[in-house]
Short mmCIF file of C-alpha atoms and ligand atoms in Angstrom, two decimals:
data_model
loop_
_atom_site.label_atom_id
_atom_site.label_comp_id
_atom_site.label_asym_id
_atom_site.label_seq_id
_atom_site.Cartn_x
_atom_site.Cartn_y
_atom_site.Cartn_z
CA MET B 278 55.67 -123.27 235.66
CA SER B 279 56.02 -121.68 239.07
CA PHE B 280 59.00 -121.19 241.37
CA ASP B 281 57.52 -123.75 243.80
CA THR B 282 58.44 -126.61 241.47
CA LEU B 283 62.17 -125.84 241.39
CA GLY B 284 63.02 -127.20 244.82
CA LEU B 285 63.77 -123.87 246.47
CA ALA B 286 63.34 -123.38 250.20
CA PRO B 287 60.41 -121.30 251.55
CA GLU B 288 62.77 -118.49 252.63
CA LEU B 289 63.87 -118.09 249.03
CA LEU B 290 60.38 -118.39 247.61
CA ARG B 291 59.27 -115.59 249.93
CA ALA B 292 62.11 -113.40 248.72
CA VAL B 293 61.31 -114.15 245.07
CA ASN B 294 57.71 -113.34 245.76
CA ALA B 295 58.70 -110.03 247.32
CA GLN B 296 60.48 -109.15 244.06
CA GLY B 297 57.17 -109.66 242.27
CA TYR B 298 58.36 -112.58 240.13
CA THR B 299 55.69 -115.16 239.45
CA THR B 300 57.29 -117.39 236.81
CA PRO B 301 60.90 -118.49 236.55
CA SER B 302 62.61 -117.28 233.41
CA PRO B 303 63.92 -120.04 231.08
CA ILE B 304 67.47 -119.81 232.44
CA GLN B 305 66.14 -120.02 235.99
CA ALA B 306 63.94 -123.01 235.20
CA GLN B 307 66.87 -124.86 233.66
CA ALA B 308 69.76 -123.82 235.85
CA ILE B 309 68.31 -123.82 239.36
CA PRO B 310 67.66 -127.59 239.66
CA LEU B 311 71.12 -128.37 238.23
CA VAL B 312 72.89 -126.04 240.64
CA LEU B 313 70.86 -127.38 243.56
CA ALA B 314 72.00 -130.85 242.56
CA GLY B 315 75.60 -129.71 242.86
CA ARG B 316 76.47 -129.85 239.16
CA ASP B 317 79.03 -127.64 237.49
CA LEU B 318 77.23 -125.55 234.92
CA LEU B 319 78.06 -123.90 231.63
CA ALA B 320 75.20 -121.50 230.98
CA GLY B 321 74.66 -119.53 227.79
CA ALA B 322 72.67 -116.54 228.94
CA GLN B 323 73.11 -112.86 228.56
CA THR B 324 72.09 -109.95 230.72
CA GLY B 325 68.35 -109.49 230.85
CA THR B 326 67.52 -113.19 230.96
CA GLY B 327 67.29 -113.38 234.75
CA LYS B 328 70.66 -115.13 234.98
CA THR B 329 71.62 -113.53 238.29
CA ALA B 330 68.76 -115.17 240.17
CA ALA B 331 69.57 -118.39 238.30
CA PHE B 332 72.81 -118.70 240.22
CA VAL B 333 72.19 -116.62 243.36
CA LEU B 334 69.04 -118.47 244.46
CA PRO B 335 70.44 -122.02 244.36
CA MET B 336 73.77 -120.87 245.82
CA LEU B 337 71.95 -119.35 248.77
CA GLN B 338 70.05 -122.55 249.28
CA ARG B 339 73.10 -124.79 249.07
CA LEU B 340 75.31 -122.69 251.29
CA MET B 341 72.85 -121.18 253.76
CA ILE B 342 70.35 -124.05 254.16
CA ASP B 343 71.37 -127.47 252.78
CA ASN B 344 75.00 -127.31 253.62
CA ASN B 345 75.38 -124.64 256.22
CA ARG B 346 78.74 -125.63 257.57
CA ALA B 347 80.00 -122.15 258.07
CA GLY B 348 79.77 -122.51 261.83
CA PRO B 349 80.10 -119.58 264.18
CA GLY B 350 83.91 -119.47 264.02
CA GLU B 351 84.23 -119.82 260.25
CA ARG B 352 85.35 -116.57 258.73
CA ARG B 353 86.54 -117.80 255.40
CA PRO B 354 84.23 -117.04 252.48
CA ARG B 355 82.53 -120.03 250.91
CA ALA B 356 81.35 -118.55 247.63
CA LEU B 357 83.01 -116.27 245.12
CA ILE B 358 81.24 -114.53 242.26
CA LEU B 359 83.53 -112.86 239.74
CA THR B 360 82.10 -110.18 237.45
CA PRO B 361 83.77 -108.07 234.75
CA THR B 362 82.68 -104.64 235.99
CA ARG B 363 82.14 -102.76 239.20
CA GLU B 364 78.55 -102.00 238.33
CA LEU B 365 77.76 -105.62 237.74
CA ALA B 366 79.47 -106.57 241.01
CA ALA B 367 77.33 -104.01 242.85
CA GLN B 368 74.19 -105.27 241.13
CA VAL B 369 74.89 -108.93 241.84
CA HIS B 370 75.65 -108.05 245.44
CA GLN B 371 72.34 -106.26 245.71
CA SER B 372 70.58 -109.32 244.25
CA LEU B 373 72.30 -111.46 246.86
CA ARG B 374 70.88 -109.22 249.55
CA ASP B 375 67.42 -109.16 248.02
CA TYR B 376 67.13 -112.89 247.47
CA GLY B 377 68.88 -113.65 250.76
CA SER B 378 66.76 -111.26 252.82
CA HIS B 379 65.44 -114.16 254.98
CA LEU B 380 68.77 -116.00 255.21
CA ARG B 381 71.06 -113.11 255.98
CA PRO B 382 74.24 -114.26 254.28
CA ARG B 383 77.34 -112.27 255.18
CA SER B 384 78.54 -110.77 251.95
CA THR B 385 80.52 -107.94 250.44
CA ALA B 386 81.33 -106.53 247.04
CA ILE B 387 84.99 -106.04 246.25
CA PHE B 388 85.95 -103.78 243.39
CA GLY B 389 88.36 -101.01 242.53
CA GLY B 390 87.75 -97.30 242.44
CA VAL B 391 86.74 -97.21 246.10
CA GLY B 392 88.78 -97.43 249.30
CA ILE B 393 90.27 -100.83 250.06
CA GLN B 394 90.12 -100.46 253.86
CA PRO B 395 86.40 -101.10 254.37
CA GLN B 396 86.78 -104.19 252.20
CA ILE B 397 89.65 -105.43 254.35
CA GLN B 398 87.55 -104.90 257.47
CA ALA B 399 84.59 -106.79 255.99
CA LEU B 400 86.90 -109.65 255.02
CA ARG B 401 88.35 -109.74 258.56
CA ARG B 402 84.93 -109.88 260.16
CA GLY B 403 84.14 -112.98 258.12
CA LEU B 404 81.96 -113.56 255.09
CA ASP B 405 79.92 -116.19 253.30
CA PHE B 406 79.86 -114.62 249.85
CA ILE B 407 82.26 -112.37 247.97
CA VAL B 408 81.23 -110.64 244.77
CA ALA B 409 84.36 -109.25 243.13
CA THR B 410 85.97 -107.89 240.03
CA PRO B 411 89.21 -109.70 239.21
CA GLY B 412 91.61 -106.76 239.53
CA ARG B 413 90.76 -105.74 243.07
CA LEU B 414 90.50 -109.33 244.21
CA ILE B 415 94.05 -109.88 243.02
CA ASP B 416 95.12 -106.82 245.05
CA HIS B 417 93.63 -108.46 248.14
CA MET B 418 95.30 -111.75 247.32
CA GLN B 419 98.66 -110.02 247.02
CA GLN B 420 98.14 -108.19 250.30
CA LYS B 421 96.96 -111.45 251.85
CA THR B 422 93.79 -109.79 253.04
CA VAL B 423 91.55 -112.45 251.51
CA ASP B 424 91.54 -116.17 252.15
CA LEU B 425 90.08 -118.19 249.29
CA SER B 426 90.93 -121.61 250.71
CA ASN B 427 87.36 -122.46 251.63
CA ILE B 428 85.56 -121.45 248.44
CA GLN B 429 82.97 -124.11 247.65
CA VAL B 430 81.08 -122.38 244.88
CA LEU B 431 82.64 -120.21 242.19
CA VAL B 432 80.64 -118.23 239.65
CA LEU B 433 82.21 -116.61 236.61
CA ASP B 434 79.56 -114.16 235.52
CA GLU B 435 79.76 -112.82 231.97
CA GLY B 436 82.80 -114.98 231.33
CA ASP B 437 83.12 -113.87 227.72
CA ARG B 438 83.28 -110.27 228.77
CA MET B 439 85.93 -110.93 231.37
CA LEU B 440 88.08 -112.46 228.64
CA ASP B 441 87.35 -109.55 226.28
CA MET B 442 88.50 -107.19 228.99
CA GLY B 443 91.81 -108.99 229.34
CA PHE B 444 91.11 -110.64 232.67
CA LEU B 445 92.27 -114.10 231.63
CA PRO B 446 95.60 -113.96 233.51
CA ALA B 447 93.83 -112.62 236.62
CA MET B 448 91.17 -115.30 236.35
CA ARG B 449 93.79 -118.02 236.07
CA LYS B 450 95.57 -116.68 239.14
CA ILE B 451 92.35 -116.60 241.11
CA LEU B 452 91.32 -120.08 239.94
CA ALA B 453 94.71 -121.42 240.95
CA ALA B 454 94.19 -120.10 244.49
CA LEU B 455 90.85 -121.90 244.96
CA PRO B 456 90.38 -125.41 246.28
CA ARG B 457 89.81 -127.91 243.48
CA GLN B 458 88.19 -130.63 245.53
CA ASN B 459 84.45 -130.34 246.03
CA ARG B 460 84.23 -127.00 244.34
CA GLN B 461 81.19 -126.26 242.24
CA THR B 462 81.89 -123.96 239.29
CA LEU B 463 79.25 -122.06 237.34
CA LEU B 464 80.18 -120.21 234.19
CA PHE B 465 77.68 -117.79 232.68
CA SER B 466 78.49 -116.30 229.32
CA ALA B 467 76.53 -114.69 226.49
CA THR B 468 78.74 -116.41 223.93
CA PHE B 469 80.99 -119.45 223.94
CA SER B 470 84.20 -118.69 222.13
CA ASP B 471 87.03 -121.18 222.03
CA PRO B 472 88.94 -119.54 224.91
CA ILE B 473 85.83 -119.75 227.09
CA ARG B 474 85.42 -123.44 226.29
CA GLU B 475 89.09 -123.98 226.99
CA LEU B 476 88.77 -122.32 230.38
CA ALA B 477 85.71 -124.44 231.13
CA GLY B 478 87.58 -127.59 230.09
CA GLN B 479 90.40 -126.80 232.49
CA PHE B 480 88.48 -125.73 235.54
CA MET B 481 85.13 -127.46 235.47
CA ARG B 482 84.08 -131.02 236.15
CA ASP B 483 81.67 -132.55 233.68
CA PRO B 484 79.59 -129.40 233.43
CA ALA B 485 75.91 -129.54 232.54
CA GLN B 486 75.14 -127.15 229.71
CA VAL B 487 72.14 -124.92 229.29
CA GLN B 488 71.46 -122.29 226.69
CA VAL B 489 68.55 -119.94 226.78
CA SER B 490 69.04 -117.93 223.68
CA GLN B 491 70.80 -118.63 220.49
CA ARG B 492 74.30 -117.41 220.23
CA ASN B 493 74.27 -113.74 219.42
CA SER B 494 70.51 -113.57 219.39
CA ILE B 495 68.66 -110.42 220.22
CA ALA B 496 65.20 -110.04 221.70
CA THR B 497 62.66 -110.25 218.89
CA THR B 498 60.86 -107.27 220.33
CA VAL B 499 63.72 -104.98 219.34
CA SER B 500 63.40 -103.03 216.12
CA HIS B 501 66.68 -102.01 214.53
CA ARG B 502 67.41 -99.20 212.17
CA VAL B 503 70.35 -97.32 210.80
CA HIS B 504 70.33 -93.61 210.06
CA PRO B 505 73.14 -92.84 207.62
CA VAL B 506 74.78 -89.50 208.41
CA ASP B 507 78.12 -87.77 208.05
CA VAL B 508 80.30 -87.85 211.16
CA SER B 509 80.24 -84.07 211.35
CA ARG B 510 76.44 -84.04 211.67
CA LYS B 511 75.96 -86.92 214.07
CA ARG B 512 75.58 -84.75 217.16
CA GLU B 513 72.90 -82.67 215.55
CA LEU B 514 71.02 -85.72 214.39
CA LEU B 515 71.27 -87.28 217.83
CA LEU B 516 69.85 -84.14 219.35
CA GLU B 517 67.08 -84.26 216.82
CA LEU B 518 66.21 -87.86 217.66
CA LEU B 519 66.38 -87.28 221.39
CA SER B 520 64.20 -84.22 221.12
CA HIS B 521 61.43 -86.28 219.57
CA ASP B 522 60.53 -87.59 222.93
CA SER B 523 62.39 -85.84 225.68
CA ARG B 524 60.82 -88.03 228.36
CA ARG B 525 62.03 -91.27 226.88
CA GLN B 526 64.98 -92.92 228.67
CA THR B 527 67.71 -93.49 226.12
CA LEU B 528 71.10 -95.10 226.44
CA VAL B 529 73.60 -93.66 223.96
CA PHE B 530 76.81 -95.52 223.20
CA GLY B 531 80.00 -93.74 222.25
CA ARG B 532 83.32 -95.31 221.46
CA THR B 533 85.71 -93.29 223.58
CA LYS B 534 85.61 -91.84 227.07
CA HIS B 535 86.55 -88.41 225.81
CA GLY B 536 83.95 -88.61 223.05
CA CYS B 537 81.26 -89.53 225.58
CA ASP B 538 82.16 -86.58 227.79
CA LYS B 539 82.06 -84.18 224.85
CA LEU B 540 78.78 -85.54 223.62
CA ALA B 541 77.18 -85.30 227.03
CA ARG B 542 78.33 -81.68 227.37
CA PHE B 543 76.82 -80.89 223.99
CA LEU B 544 73.49 -82.47 224.91
CA GLU B 545 73.45 -80.70 228.28
CA GLN B 546 74.09 -77.39 226.53
CA HIS B 547 70.98 -78.11 224.50
CA GLY B 548 68.82 -78.69 227.51
CA LEU B 549 68.91 -82.47 227.89
CA HIS B 550 69.66 -84.04 231.28
CA CYS B 551 72.51 -86.43 230.77
CA ALA B 552 74.38 -88.98 232.84
CA VAL B 553 77.78 -90.22 231.68
CA ILE B 554 79.40 -93.49 232.55
CA HIS B 555 82.84 -94.64 231.45
CA GLY B 556 85.99 -96.15 232.81
CA ASN B 557 87.63 -92.88 233.85
CA LYS B 558 84.79 -91.93 236.15
CA SER B 559 85.26 -92.55 239.83
CA GLN B 560 83.10 -95.20 241.38
CA GLY B 561 81.09 -92.49 243.15
CA ALA B 562 80.44 -90.68 239.88
CA ARG B 563 79.40 -93.90 238.16
CA THR B 564 77.02 -94.83 240.94
CA ARG B 565 75.50 -91.35 240.90
CA ALA B 566 75.14 -91.40 237.12
CA LEU B 567 73.38 -94.74 237.21
CA ALA B 568 71.11 -93.60 240.04
CA ASP B 569 70.26 -90.39 238.14
CA PHE B 570 69.40 -92.35 235.05
CA LYS B 571 67.45 -95.05 236.85
CA GLY B 572 65.65 -92.42 238.91
CA GLY B 573 64.65 -90.48 235.79
CA ARG B 574 66.62 -87.35 236.73
CA ALA B 575 68.68 -87.92 233.60
CA THR B 576 66.81 -89.03 230.50
CA VAL B 577 69.95 -89.76 228.53
CA MET B 578 72.89 -91.88 229.59
CA VAL B 579 76.01 -91.66 227.46
CA ALA B 580 78.26 -94.66 227.97
CA THR B 581 81.18 -96.64 226.63
CA ASP B 582 80.79 -100.37 226.06
CA ILE B 583 82.76 -101.50 229.03
CA ALA B 584 81.08 -99.21 231.51
CA ALA B 585 77.63 -100.14 230.29
CA ARG B 586 78.25 -103.84 230.35
CA GLY B 587 75.73 -105.63 232.54
CA LEU B 588 73.93 -102.51 233.67
CA ASP B 589 70.55 -103.58 234.88
CA ILE B 590 68.21 -100.95 233.60
CA ASP B 591 64.70 -102.22 233.26
CA GLN B 592 62.51 -101.64 230.25
CA LEU B 593 64.84 -99.30 228.46
CA PRO B 594 62.89 -98.20 225.40
CA ALA B 595 65.79 -97.14 223.21
CA VAL B 596 69.48 -97.62 222.65
CA ILE B 597 71.28 -95.35 220.22
CA ASN B 598 74.67 -96.22 218.83
CA PHE B 599 76.24 -92.83 218.30
CA ASP B 600 79.32 -94.74 217.15
CA LEU B 601 79.13 -98.31 215.97
CA PRO B 602 81.10 -100.69 218.17
CA MET B 603 84.48 -101.76 216.83
CA VAL B 604 83.67 -105.38 217.62
CA ALA B 605 80.44 -106.65 216.09
CA GLU B 606 79.53 -108.76 219.11
CA ASP B 607 79.37 -105.62 221.22
CA TYR B 608 76.33 -104.64 219.18
CA VAL B 609 74.50 -107.56 220.75
CA HIS B 610 75.66 -106.59 224.22
CA ARG B 611 74.58 -102.99 223.70
CA ILE B 612 71.20 -103.93 222.33
CA GLY B 613 70.74 -106.38 225.20
CA ARG B 614 69.70 -103.37 227.24
CA THR B 615 66.49 -102.86 225.36
CA GLY B 616 63.52 -105.05 224.51
CA ARG B 617 63.91 -106.99 227.74
CA ALA B 618 61.31 -109.29 229.16
CA GLY B 619 58.95 -108.80 226.25
CA ALA B 620 59.04 -105.00 226.26
CA GLU B 621 59.43 -103.32 222.91
CA GLY B 622 62.72 -101.63 222.26
CA GLN B 623 64.42 -99.61 219.57
CA ALA B 624 68.00 -99.98 218.51
CA ILE B 625 69.10 -97.01 216.43
CA SER B 626 72.55 -96.62 214.92
CA LEU B 627 73.97 -93.44 213.45
CA VAL B 628 76.31 -94.68 210.75
CA ALA B 629 78.77 -92.57 208.79
CA PRO B 630 79.92 -93.78 205.37
CA GLU B 631 83.32 -94.61 206.82
CA GLU B 632 81.66 -96.96 209.29
CA SER B 633 80.10 -99.06 206.51
CA ARG B 634 82.51 -101.90 207.16
CA LEU B 635 81.54 -102.07 210.82
CA LEU B 636 77.89 -102.16 209.83
CA ARG B 637 78.64 -104.98 207.42
CA ASP B 638 80.38 -106.92 210.20
CA ILE B 639 77.35 -106.49 212.44
CA GLU B 640 74.97 -107.59 209.74
CA ARG B 641 77.13 -110.57 208.94
CA MET B 642 77.18 -111.58 212.57
CA LEU B 643 73.42 -111.20 212.86
CA GLY B 644 72.91 -113.00 209.55
CA ARG B 645 70.55 -110.32 208.38
CA SER B 646 70.46 -106.73 207.31
CA ILE B 647 69.30 -103.71 209.23
CA ASP B 648 66.92 -101.20 207.71
CA VAL B 649 68.68 -98.08 206.53
CA GLU B 650 66.58 -94.95 206.83
CA PRO B 651 68.05 -91.58 206.01
CA VAL B 652 66.57 -88.69 207.94
CA LEU B 653 65.53 -85.85 205.70
CA GLY B 654 68.02 -83.04 205.98
CA PHE B 655 70.73 -85.32 207.42
CA GLU B 656 71.53 -87.45 204.37
CA PRO B 657 75.25 -88.20 204.19
CA SER B 658 77.43 -86.79 201.45
CA GLN B 659 78.16 -90.33 200.24
CA PRO B 660 76.08 -93.47 200.45
CA LEU B 661 76.95 -96.23 202.87
CA ALA B 662 78.91 -98.92 201.12
CA ALA B 663 76.94 -101.98 200.02
CA ALA B 664 76.30 -104.48 202.76
CA ARG B 665 77.33 -107.47 200.73
CA PRO B 666 77.10 -108.63 197.17
CA ALA B 667 73.70 -109.73 196.05
CA GLY B 668 73.15 -113.23 197.26
CA ARG B 669 72.25 -115.06 200.31
CA ALA B 670 73.23 -114.99 203.91
CA PRO B 671 74.96 -118.15 205.01
CA GLY B 672 72.59 -121.05 205.15
CA ARG B 673 69.52 -119.16 204.05
CA ALA B 674 67.61 -119.49 200.86
CA PRO B 675 66.32 -116.33 199.25
CA GLY B 676 62.74 -115.67 200.18
CA ASN B 677 63.15 -117.81 203.24
CA ALA B 678 65.26 -115.49 205.24
CA PRO B 679 64.86 -114.48 208.85
CA GLY B 680 64.81 -110.83 207.95
CA ARG B 681 64.15 -108.85 204.89
CA GLY B 682 67.74 -108.40 204.04
CA ALA B 683 69.26 -111.66 205.00
CA GLY B 684 68.47 -113.76 202.08
CA ARG B 685 66.58 -111.71 199.64
CA GLY B 686 69.60 -109.97 198.33
CA GLY B 687 67.68 -106.83 199.14
CA ALA B 688 70.06 -105.06 201.38
CA GLY B 689 72.79 -106.66 199.40
CA ARG B 690 71.94 -104.56 196.42
CA PRO B 691 73.63 -101.26 196.55
CA SER B 692 70.44 -99.54 195.55
CA ASP B 693 68.60 -101.01 198.50
CA ARG B 694 71.35 -100.26 200.87
CA ASP B 695 71.97 -96.73 199.84
CA GLY B 696 68.82 -95.64 198.21
CA ALA B 697 70.55 -94.71 195.05
CA ALA B 698 71.97 -96.20 191.97
CA PRO B 699 75.54 -97.13 192.65
CA GLY B 700 77.49 -93.99 193.15
CA GLY B 701 74.40 -91.87 193.36
CA ARG B 702 73.15 -89.85 196.25
CA ARG B 703 70.60 -91.43 198.47
CA ASN B 704 67.04 -90.28 198.22
CA ALA B 705 67.45 -86.64 197.72
CA ALA B 706 63.80 -86.38 198.57
CA ARG B 707 60.72 -88.46 198.13
CA PRO B 708 58.75 -86.97 200.90
CA THR B 709 55.35 -87.60 199.47
CA ARG B 710 55.78 -91.34 199.80
CA GLN B 711 57.17 -91.17 203.21
CA ARG B 712 54.04 -92.12 205.03
CA ASN B 713 53.78 -95.35 203.10
CA GLY B 714 57.21 -96.25 204.25
CA ARG B 715 55.98 -96.83 207.75
CA SER B 716 55.93 -100.54 207.17
CA ALA B 717 59.65 -100.51 207.56
CA ASP B 718 59.53 -98.24 210.50
CA SER B 719 56.70 -99.12 212.73
CA GLY B 720 57.13 -102.84 213.18
CA GLN B 721 58.70 -104.31 216.24
CA VAL B 722 61.33 -106.21 214.44
CA GLY B 723 63.01 -104.30 211.75
CA THR B 724 65.23 -107.16 210.81
CA GLY B 725 63.94 -110.25 212.46
CA ALA B 726 61.59 -113.12 211.93
CA ALA B 727 58.51 -111.00 212.29
CA ALA B 728 59.71 -108.84 209.47
CA ALA B 729 60.15 -111.90 207.32
CA GLY B 730 56.62 -112.84 208.22
CA ARG B 731 55.35 -109.51 207.12
CA ASP B 732 56.81 -109.53 203.71
CA GLY B 733 57.46 -113.21 203.36
CA GLY B 734 60.45 -112.37 201.26
CA GLN B 735 58.13 -111.40 198.46
CA HIS B 736 58.02 -107.68 198.66
CA ALA B 737 61.56 -106.64 198.45
CA PRO B 738 60.86 -103.74 196.14
CA ARG B 739 58.32 -102.25 198.49
CA HIS B 740 60.74 -102.51 201.35
CA ALA B 741 63.58 -101.31 199.29
CA ASP B 742 61.50 -98.23 198.76
CA ALA B 743 60.80 -97.94 202.41
CA HIS B 744 64.49 -98.18 203.20
CA ASN B 745 65.35 -95.50 200.84
CA ARG B 746 62.88 -92.93 201.84
CA PRO B 747 64.19 -90.31 204.20
CA ARG B 748 62.53 -89.95 207.57
CA ARG B 749 61.70 -86.40 208.29
CA SER B 750 62.95 -84.46 211.16
CA ARG B 751 60.15 -83.48 213.51
CA ARG B 752 61.58 -80.09 213.83
CA ARG B 753 60.71 -79.45 210.26
CA PRO B 754 57.27 -78.01 210.00
CA GLN B 755 56.05 -80.64 207.60
CA GLY B 756 57.70 -83.51 209.27
CA SER B 757 55.65 -85.04 212.04
CA ALA B 758 54.27 -87.86 209.98
CA THR B 759 57.05 -90.34 210.35
CA SER B 760 57.77 -90.84 213.99
P1 LIG D 239 69.56 -110.35 234.91
O1 LIG D 239 69.58 -111.07 233.60
O2 LIG D 239 69.94 -111.23 236.05
O3 LIG D 239 70.37 -109.08 234.84
O4 LIG D 239 68.04 -109.91 235.20
C1 LIG D 239 67.37 -109.00 234.40
C2 LIG D 239 66.15 -108.43 235.11
O5 LIG D 239 65.11 -109.40 235.18
C3 LIG D 239 66.39 -107.94 236.51
O6 LIG D 239 65.82 -106.66 236.62
C4 LIG D 239 65.66 -108.92 237.39
O7 LIG D 239 65.18 -108.28 238.55
C5 LIG D 239 64.53 -109.39 236.50
N1 LIG D 239 64.09 -110.77 236.77
C6 LIG D 239 64.85 -111.81 237.14
N2 LIG D 239 64.11 -112.94 237.26
C7 LIG D 239 62.85 -112.60 236.95
C8 LIG D 239 61.60 -113.34 236.87
N3 LIG D 239 61.54 -114.64 237.13
N4 LIG D 239 60.51 -112.67 236.50
C9 LIG D 239 60.57 -111.35 236.22
N5 LIG D 239 61.69 -110.59 236.27
C10 LIG D 239 62.82 -111.21 236.63
#
């Protein structure tokens, strides 16, 4: 399929062409015709699917070509795009400029952390599109510096995340200030929880629904693995992993802002160039950090979940969870940054024994287990707790599972999970067999369908072995074989 078949105007096709896109992504192919037809839309799509163009392109066409009633004297904005974070607002605004380069929509991004005055001036001059985060938009509404009475298209981008971040009251306030008649509403969300559906039920009219990836799915080109390690040794292990390939761009997730700062300082002290992004950073610092990382001046970006949400970083080869997320679904959001658009990605989690429950939650959500590979010299003082009792993942028959662990009971057995008889220490050392263990390590999909294809559910013991063998640190003289 090509973009020409979607009904987009030549000005937009030229802009798409300039971006180098040749084929619409699945969400674009499905959503663009529906939005052009004026339908409300409930779209299940996460970052990395091309969702931004899926709403920006048809909005530009509807408002700047088909229905260009702005008129010279019309100052009131006609489209509002709400995003959960400042970074996402800036990115969506940039997309609007890129895709609208031949239509020249008047637009601005409105978010906190920067001066409000330039935003007020832009609003006074008159706009077609506003891209905003809810908090700052509410400030403008309270100061009566924004007029939302002519909004014809509303987009809620990453709706699930806006709810997670506690924006529901702000969203309701904003929705209440918009015209109801003739408004088109587009809701994009990675997941559809009950509150999201409720919101859609209240504010949308007979929405068309499209879904481009299964709920909570992850690109099949991502390989996942867990390195068990004591909390006290996580930093060292991280340094070890990052030192394996100091040119590789890696996004590292920490749980707290303070923890991210400390970690970045530690890595800097050890010669790595780091960018840090979290909610306490000023907008200027966040923008600089992102630019440093994207520009390759920093090879490591340490981030909290919220700050990293929606960051558009192409072809990121690796994401490392220094801390596991407290909410299992955040694992999916984090990992969404790697393995995009068919590129291979690695998702590595450093898991301390006390985080076993969080790992179990993640595995339960994914419906499969993640390979556990101790790194030689960094084995934890206790094994990780068993993933789940031997048995099957919901709805899967043993031997027919999507991943090695899901249904085979493999990761469910404590010995598979921890590499030791219950209560025993994991793999004190079986270095001689390490090379054979590459089957668990080298594949693209450590836990997914491809993995099931490889072992067909028949070779659990071999994989159990592979799980339990320690990887070696490259810094060790004997250890280059495994990475
Ligand atoms: P998004 O999901 O909107 O954050 O987009 C993810 C990335 O995919 C961005 O870097 C886009 O520039 C890129 N992208 C969007 N549409 C296409 C397409 N049709 N072909 C190739 N890349 C695309």
